[in-house]
CSV table of C-alpha atoms in Angstrom, one decimal:
chain,number,residue,atom,x,y,z
A,1,UNK,CA,-34.4,0.4,7.1
A,2,UNK,CA,-31.1,2.3,5.5
A,3,UNK,CA,-29.2,-0.5,3.0
A,4,UNK,CA,-26.2,-0.5,5.7
A,5,UNK,CA,-28.1,-1.9,8.3
A,6,UNK,CA,-30.3,-4.5,5.8
A,7,UNK,CA,-26.8,-5.9,5.0
A,8,UNK,CA,-25.8,-5.9,8.2
A,9,UNK,CA,-28.7,-8.1,9.2
A,10,UNK,CA,-27.6,-9.6,6.2
A,11,UNK,CA,-24.3,-11.0,7.8
A,12,UNK,CA,-24.5,-11.9,10.8
A,13,UNK,CA,-20.7,-13.4,10.3
A,14,UNK,CA,-18.9,-10.2,10.0
A,15,UNK,CA,-17.7,-7.7,12.0
A,16,UNK,CA,-19.8,-5.3,10.2
A,17,UNK,CA,-19.6,-1.5,10.0
A,18,UNK,CA,-19.8,2.0,8.9
A,19,UNK,CA,-17.6,3.5,7.2
A,20,UNK,CA,-18.9,6.6,9.6
A,21,UNK,CA,-18.7,4.0,12.9
A,22,UNK,CA,-15.7,5.1,15.5
A,23,UNK,CA,-14.1,1.3,14.4
A,24,UNK,CA,-13.2,3.3,11.3
A,25,UNK,CA,-10.7,5.4,12.7
A,26,UNK,CA,-7.9,2.6,12.6
A,27,UNK,CA,-8.2,2.1,9.1
A,28,UNK,CA,-9.0,5.4,8.2
A,29,UNK,CA,-10.2,8.3,7.6
A,30,UNK,CA,-13.2,10.2,5.6
A,31,UNK,CA,-11.6,13.3,3.1
A,32,UNK,CA,-13.0,16.5,2.8
A,33,UNK,CA,-13.3,19.9,0.9
A,34,UNK,CA,-11.6,18.0,-2.0
A,35,UNK,CA,-14.5,18.3,-6.0
A,36,UNK,CA,-13.7,14.8,-7.2
A,37,UNK,CA,-17.2,15.5,-9.5
A,38,UNK,CA,-14.8,15.1,-13.3
A,39,UNK,CA,-14.2,11.7,-11.3
A,40,UNK,CA,-16.8,10.8,-11.0
A,41,UNK,CA,-18.2,12.3,-14.7
A,42,UNK,CA,-15.1,10.8,-16.3
A,43,UNK,CA,-15.8,7.0,-14.2
A,44,UNK,CA,-19.8,7.8,-16.0
A,45,UNK,CA,-18.0,6.4,-18.6
A,46,UNK,CA,-16.4,2.9,-17.2
A,47,UNK,CA,-17.9,-0.2,-17.3
A,48,UNK,CA,-18.2,-3.1,-14.8
A,49,UNK,CA,-17.3,-6.6,-15.9
A,50,UNK,CA,-20.0,-9.6,-15.4
A,51,UNK,CA,-17.7,-11.5,-13.6
A,52,UNK,CA,-14.4,-10.9,-11.9
A,53,UNK,CA,-12.6,-7.1,-11.0
A,54,UNK,CA,-10.4,-4.8,-13.1
A,55,UNK,CA,-8.3,-3.0,-11.8
A,56,UNK,CA,-6.3,-0.6,-14.3
A,57,UNK,CA,-3.5,1.3,-12.0
A,58,UNK,CA,-3.5,4.8,-14.2
A,59,UNK,CA,-5.4,6.1,-16.5
A,60,UNK,CA,-5.5,8.8,-18.7
A,61,UNK,CA,-9.5,10.5,-18.5
A,62,UNK,CA,-9.1,10.1,-14.7
A,63,UNK,CA,-5.3,11.8,-14.7
A,64,UNK,CA,-6.2,14.2,-17.0
A,65,UNK,CA,-8.8,16.1,-14.1
A,66,UNK,CA,-7.7,19.4,-12.2
A,67,UNK,CA,-8.9,16.6,-9.5
A,68,UNK,CA,-5.1,15.2,-10.0
A,69,UNK,CA,-3.3,18.7,-9.5
A,70,UNK,CA,-5.8,19.3,-5.5
A,71,UNK,CA,-4.9,15.8,-4.1
A,72,UNK,CA,-0.7,15.9,-5.8
A,73,UNK,CA,0.1,19.2,-4.0
A,74,UNK,CA,-2.3,19.2,-1.2
A,75,UNK,CA,-3.2,15.4,0.0
A,76,UNK,CA,0.5,14.0,-1.3
A,77,UNK,CA,2.3,16.8,-0.4
A,78,UNK,CA,3.4,17.5,-3.6
A,79,UNK,CA,4.7,13.3,-4.2
A,80,UNK,CA,3.9,12.5,-8.0
A,81,UNK,CA,0.7,10.4,-7.8
A,82,UNK,CA,-1.2,8.1,-9.7
A,83,UNK,CA,-5.3,8.4,-10.4
A,84,UNK,CA,-6.7,4.8,-11.4
A,85,UNK,CA,-10.4,2.4,-10.6
A,86,UNK,CA,-11.2,-0.4,-9.6
A,87,UNK,CA,-14.8,-2.1,-11.3
A,88,UNK,CA,-15.9,-5.6,-10.4
A,89,UNK,CA,-18.2,-8.1,-9.3
A,90,UNK,CA,-16.8,-9.4,-6.6
A,91,UNK,CA,-17.8,-10.6,-3.2
A,92,UNK,CA,-15.3,-12.4,-1.4
A,93,UNK,CA,-12.3,-11.2,0.3
A,94,UNK,CA,-9.7,-13.5,-2.0
A,95,UNK,CA,-6.2,-11.6,-0.2
A,96,UNK,CA,-5.0,-8.9,2.0
A,97,UNK,CA,-3.0,-5.8,0.8
A,98,UNK,CA,-0.6,-3.1,1.6
A,99,UNK,CA,0.9,-0.1,0.6
A,100,UNK,CA,3.9,2.1,2.2
A,101,UNK,CA,1.6,5.6,1.9
A,102,UNK,CA,-2.3,5.9,2.4
A,103,UNK,CA,-4.2,5.1,-0.7
A,104,UNK,CA,-7.5,7.3,-1.7
A,105,UNK,CA,-10.6,5.7,-2.2
A,106,UNK,CA,-13.1,7.1,-4.3
A,107,UNK,CA,-16.7,5.3,-4.1
A,108,UNK,CA,-18.6,5.5,-7.6
A,109,UNK,CA,-21.3,3.2,-6.4
A,110,UNK,CA,-22.4,1.7,-2.5
A,111,UNK,CA,-19.6,-0.9,-1.4
A,112,UNK,CA,-18.6,-3.1,1.1
A,113,UNK,CA,-14.4,-2.7,2.4
A,114,UNK,CA,-13.0,-5.6,4.1
A,115,UNK,CA,-10.2,-4.7,6.3
A,116,UNK,CA,-7.5,-5.5,8.7
A,117,UNK,CA,-4.2,-4.5,10.2
A,118,UNK,CA,-0.7,-4.9,9.4
A,119,UNK,CA,0.0,-5.2,13.0
A,120,UNK,CA,-1.9,-8.0,12.9
A,121,UNK,CA,0.2,-9.8,10.9
A,122,UNK,CA,2.2,-12.7,12.9
A,123,UNK,CA,5.2,-15.2,10.7
A,124,UNK,CA,3.9,-13.4,7.4
A,125,UNK,CA,0.1,-15.3,7.9
A,126,UNK,CA,-3.4,-13.2,9.0
A,127,UNK,CA,-6.3,-14.3,10.7
A,128,UNK,CA,-10.1,-13.8,8.8
A,129,UNK,CA,-11.8,-13.4,11.8
A,130,UNK,CA,-9.6,-10.3,12.7
A,131,UNK,CA,-11.0,-8.9,9.6
A,132,UNK,CA,-13.3,-5.9,9.6
A,133,UNK,CA,-16.2,-5.2,6.7
A,134,UNK,CA,-17.0,-1.5,6.1
A,135,UNK,CA,-19.7,-0.6,4.5
A,136,UNK,CA,-19.0,2.7,1.9
A,137,UNK,CA,-21.4,4.4,0.3
A,138,UNK,CA,-22.0,6.4,-3.0
A,139,UNK,CA,-20.1,9.7,-2.6
A,140,UNK,CA,-17.6,9.0,-0.4
A,141,UNK,CA,-13.7,10.0,0.0
A,142,UNK,CA,-11.6,8.2,2.2
A,143,UNK,CA,-8.2,7.1,3.0
A,144,UNK,CA,-6.7,4.1,4.0
A,145,UNK,CA,-4.2,4.0,6.4
A,146,UNK,CA,-0.3,2.7,5.2
A,147,UNK,CA,-1.1,0.4,8.3
A,148,UNK,CA,-4.4,-0.7,6.9
A,149,UNK,CA,-4.6,-4.2,5.0
A,150,UNK,CA,-7.5,-4.3,1.9
A,151,UNK,CA,-8.2,-5.2,-1.3
A,152,UNK,CA,-10.5,-5.1,-4.0
A,153,UNK,CA,-14.5,-3.6,-2.5
A,154,UNK,CA,-17.4,-5.4,-2.0
A,155,UNK,CA,-20.0,-5.4,-4.6
A,156,UNK,CA,-23.7,-4.7,-2.5
A,157,UNK,CA,-26.2,-5.2,-6.1
A,158,UNK,CA,-26.0,-7.5,-9.0
A,159,UNK,CA,-24.8,-4.9,-10.8
A,160,UNK,CA,-21.5,-4.4,-8.9
A,161,UNK,CA,-19.2,-1.6,-7.6
A,162,UNK,CA,-17.4,1.9,-9.4
A,163,UNK,CA,-14.6,3.2,-7.2
A,164,UNK,CA,-11.2,5.4,-7.8
A,165,UNK,CA,-7.9,4.5,-6.1
A,166,UNK,CA,-5.4,7.2,-5.6
A,167,UNK,CA,-1.8,6.0,-5.0
A,168,UNK,CA,1.5,7.4,-5.1
A,169,UNK,CA,2.9,6.7,-8.6
A,170,UNK,CA,4.5,3.2,-9.5
A,171,UNK,CA,2.5,1.7,-7.2
A,172,UNK,CA,1.0,-1.8,-8.0
A,173,UNK,CA,3.4,-1.9,-11.4
A,174,UNK,CA,5.6,-5.2,-11.6
A,175,UNK,CA,8.5,-5.8,-10.5
A,176,UNK,CA,12.3,-5.5,-12.0
A,177,UNK,CA,13.2,-8.7,-12.0
A,178,UNK,CA,13.6,-10.5,-8.5
A,179,UNK,CA,14.4,-8.7,-5.5
A,180,UNK,CA,16.6,-9.7,-3.0
A,181,UNK,CA,15.6,-10.7,0.4
A,182,UNK,CA,16.5,-8.9,3.4
A,183,UNK,CA,13.6,-9.9,5.3
A,184,UNK,CA,10.7,-12.1,6.0
A,185,UNK,CA,8.2,-8.8,4.7
A,186,UNK,CA,9.6,-9.3,1.4
A,187,UNK,CA,8.3,-12.9,1.1
A,188,UNK,CA,4.3,-10.3,0.4
A,189,UNK,CA,6.0,-8.8,-2.0
A,190,UNK,CA,4.3,-8.9,-5.1
A,191,UNK,CA,4.2,-5.9,-7.3
A,192,UNK,CA,6.2,-2.5,-6.8
A,193,UNK,CA,5.2,-0.6,-2.8
A,194,UNK,CA,2.7,-4.1,-3.4
A,195,UNK,CA,2.4,-6.5,-0.1
A,196,UNK,CA,-0.1,-9.1,-0.4
A,197,UNK,CA,-1.3,-12.0,1.4
A,198,UNK,CA,-3.2,-14.0,-0.3
A,199,UNK,CA,-6.1,-16.7,0.5
A,200,UNK,CA,-4.7,-20.4,-0.3
A,201,UNK,CA,-8.2,-20.8,-2.1
A,202,UNK,CA,-7.4,-18.0,-4.4
A,203,UNK,CA,-5.2,-20.4,-6.5
A,204,UNK,CA,-5.1,-17.4,-9.8
A,205,UNK,CA,-3.2,-15.1,-7.0
A,206,UNK,CA,-0.7,-18.2,-6.1
A,207,UNK,CA,0.0,-18.9,-9.0
A,208,UNK,CA,1.6,-15.9,-10.1
A,209,UNK,CA,3.6,-16.0,-7.0
A,210,UNK,CA,1.4,-14.9,-3.9
A,211,UNK,CA,2.0,-15.6,-0.7
A,212,UNK,CA,-0.3,-18.3,0.9
A,213,UNK,CA,-0.3,-16.4,4.5
A,214,UNK,CA,-4.3,-15.7,5.2
A,215,UNK,CA,-6.0,-18.4,7.1
A,216,UNK,CA,-9.4,-18.9,8.1
A,217,UNK,CA,-12.5,-19.5,5.3
A,218,UNK,CA,-12.6,-16.8,2.8
A,219,UNK,CA,-14.7,-14.5,3.9
A,220,UNK,CA,-18.2,-13.3,1.5
A,221,UNK,CA,-20.5,-10.9,1.8
A,222,UNK,CA,-23.8,-11.0,1.2
A,223,UNK,CA,-26.4,-8.8,-0.3
């Protein structure tokens, strides 16, 4: 039995798919023809925390590789980008975010992504029944569209997960003060180019100002 099949059996409560399945087309696509070996080598020097996750938006050792030029000049059409990483031991949903622009994830380990669609947000609320889980095998390079709700990956082993995260430069930096609100969507703006809905159970996010817009049980991925 493959890792994917084993995990699917462990999670009958989820709409569970492989990232190569056709169901992923609504959320993103597999990215090919980019050499990411330098990034994999540098990620080997990063650690996985014993609890929680660590997210670094812009990591110099990753941005000093030739990969940055490839993605910046080709994939992002010359727009400035940042390369960072997310490592952790998370196994729950906790929140869902989106950006105005695509995100690249590179799976340094196997992990699961919990994904949704911005189009299914109603009155700044989103129900967990609309979440789909996707198994992402080690080595996969994928694009998450700007209309895809996502958050940190979920681990599939006790060791945890590692992922490279590429985004338009400045994404996830602190906001410059409290911005004037023009639309209801502005309630979700949490950091620069980061709109976030938090699960009410995730008090650490709520206390930082995240909007408690997720309804239903906080999803957990079992392995």
